[in-house]
Amino acid sequence: PEGPVMVAIEFDNRAGSADLELNTTWYKNANNDSMNFSLFKYYVSNFIFNKEDGSSYVVPKDECYFLIDEADVASQEVEFDNVPAGKYVSVTFTIGVDSLKSTAPQSERTGVLDVTAHADMYWVWNSGYIFVKTEGTYSQAAGSDFMYHIGGFGGYSSPTVNNLRTVTMALPGAPLNFGSNNHKHIHTYVDALKVVNGTTNINVPATPMIMSTTGGATIANNYKNMFVVDHVESE
């Protein structure tokens, strides 16, 4: 009999068509700037599995916040244990941490949302999470560092820029049958170069640092396109 299925999503970080390797490999972006990444981290949350008939399975709130870190292999695969059986066509999620969770009491923000354990992904001065954080160098010359820290959920006490972005990834070969005897492994490519490539190609040497909500909007419009499902395996 068909029942809930376990679905794993692997976030395979890349740089264009190549595997992303921190601190070792140089990559060229769309502006032909060289980039050597030393850090690449991002929050994904609020997962929804969409069926062929238009209905959806919304993952419970307490099970849908993840911090993907290129330096931590274990963080790069997330699992959902109780996805109902059915025919699915896509997966929707948010890049970042939504306003309700961002403004919830700290006692309700544990695990990857713990602002003490993951202080490097939280702006104390701006009371908000950093949604996407990447750093590195664009030249071997001293002082040639880039830092892009993008956050902004729309404002705590007054309206600000909202850099939350929603992604819907189509599943190749959809509709795919999900069932208890047919667990799924969704292999997703995540292109780190999309932080600076896309709607606006960023000139990295000219703009090596963006750490504000306003300046981050341009990059947020780029990185919303960095996710694509390469293939789905049945297990």
Short mmCIF file of C-alpha atoms in Angstrom, two decimals, residues 63-167:
data_model
loop_
_atom_site.label_atom_id
_atom_site.label_comp_id
_atom_site.label_asym_id
_atom_site.label_seq_id
_atom_site.Cartn_x
_atom_site.Cartn_y
_atom_site.Cartn_z
CA GLU A 63 10.57 21.12 10.01
CA CYS A 64 11.42 23.46 7.16
CA TYR A 65 14.43 25.67 8.00
CA PHE A 66 17.87 24.65 6.80
CA LEU A 67 21.30 26.28 6.58
CA ILE A 68 23.34 24.99 3.65
CA ASP A 69 27.09 25.43 4.07
CA GLU A 70 29.63 24.47 1.42
CA ALA A 71 32.15 23.83 4.20
CA ASP A 72 29.82 21.32 5.91
CA VAL A 73 28.95 18.31 3.74
CA ALA A 74 26.32 17.06 6.19
CA SER A 75 24.33 20.28 5.79
CA GLN A 76 23.98 19.86 2.03
CA GLU A 77 21.26 17.19 2.13
CA VAL A 78 17.91 17.77 3.81
CA GLU A 79 15.18 15.18 4.40
CA PHE A 80 11.41 15.20 4.65
CA ASP A 81 9.97 12.02 6.14
CA ASN A 82 6.22 12.36 5.65
CA VAL A 83 5.49 13.60 2.14
CA PRO A 84 2.09 12.11 1.16
CA ALA A 85 1.96 9.71 -1.75
CA GLY A 86 0.98 11.25 -5.06
CA LYS A 87 2.11 12.56 -8.42
CA TYR A 88 4.40 15.56 -8.01
CA VAL A 89 5.64 18.12 -10.51
CA SER A 90 7.70 20.68 -8.58
CA VAL A 91 9.12 21.87 -5.26
CA THR A 92 8.72 25.43 -3.95
CA PHE A 93 10.78 27.03 -1.19
CA THR A 94 12.05 30.34 0.14
CA ILE A 95 15.62 31.62 0.09
CA GLY A 96 16.00 33.16 3.53
CA VAL A 97 14.05 33.25 6.79
CA ASP A 98 10.53 34.64 6.65
CA SER A 99 9.36 37.64 8.69
CA LEU A 100 7.24 35.62 11.15
CA LYS A 101 10.16 33.42 12.14
CA SER A 102 12.66 36.29 12.02
CA THR A 103 10.59 38.23 14.58
CA ALA A 104 9.61 35.25 16.76
CA PRO A 105 11.00 34.97 20.32
CA GLN A 106 14.51 33.53 20.42
CA SER A 107 13.15 30.50 22.27
CA GLU A 108 11.31 29.59 19.05
CA ARG A 109 14.42 29.98 16.91
CA THR A 110 16.58 26.97 17.60
CA GLY A 111 18.87 24.70 15.59
CA VAL A 112 20.16 26.48 12.49
CA LEU A 113 18.21 29.57 13.56
CA ASP A 114 19.99 29.84 16.90
CA VAL A 115 21.52 33.32 16.75
CA THR A 116 24.24 32.36 19.21
CA ALA A 117 25.40 29.17 17.52
CA HIS A 118 25.12 30.78 14.08
CA ALA A 119 25.97 34.37 14.94
CA ASP A 120 27.80 34.79 11.63
CA MET A 121 24.45 34.47 9.82
CA TYR A 122 22.65 37.15 11.85
CA TRP A 123 22.81 40.94 11.82
CA VAL A 124 22.44 42.04 15.43
CA TRP A 125 22.42 45.67 14.31
CA ASN A 126 19.60 44.98 11.86
CA SER A 127 17.71 42.28 13.81
CA GLY A 128 17.63 39.85 10.94
CA TYR A 129 19.19 36.81 9.33
CA ILE A 130 21.67 36.90 6.49
CA PHE A 131 19.95 34.86 3.78
CA VAL A 132 22.93 34.32 1.47
CA LYS A 133 26.55 34.90 2.47
CA THR A 134 29.57 34.46 0.24
CA GLU A 135 33.13 35.67 0.49
CA GLY A 136 36.43 35.23 -1.29
CA THR A 137 38.95 37.05 -3.47
CA TYR A 138 38.87 38.36 -7.03
CA SER A 139 42.63 38.76 -7.41
CA GLN A 140 45.77 37.42 -5.80
CA ALA A 141 46.75 40.99 -4.95
CA ALA A 142 46.46 41.93 -1.28
CA GLY A 143 43.13 43.50 -0.33
CA SER A 144 41.22 42.04 -3.27
CA ASP A 145 38.42 40.55 -1.21
CA PHE A 146 34.73 40.30 -2.03
CA MET A 147 31.94 39.99 0.54
CA TYR A 148 28.25 39.69 -0.27
CA HIS A 149 25.97 39.38 2.77
CA ILE A 150 22.34 39.59 1.73
CA GLY A 151 19.35 39.78 4.08
CA GLY A 152 16.27 41.88 4.74
CA PHE A 153 12.80 40.42 5.41
CA GLY A 154 10.80 43.62 4.98
CA GLY A 155 11.40 45.41 8.26
CA TYR A 156 10.81 44.90 11.97
CA SER A 157 9.39 48.20 13.22
CA SER A 158 9.18 50.01 9.88
CA PRO A 159 9.16 48.87 6.22
CA THR A 160 12.50 48.03 4.63
CA VAL A 161 13.62 46.21 1.49
CA ASN A 162 12.37 42.62 1.33
CA ASN A 163 15.05 40.33 -0.11
CA LEU A 164 13.19 37.08 0.53
CA ARG A 165 12.85 35.19 -2.73
CA THR A 166 10.63 32.24 -3.66
CA VAL A 167 11.91 29.47 -5.92
#
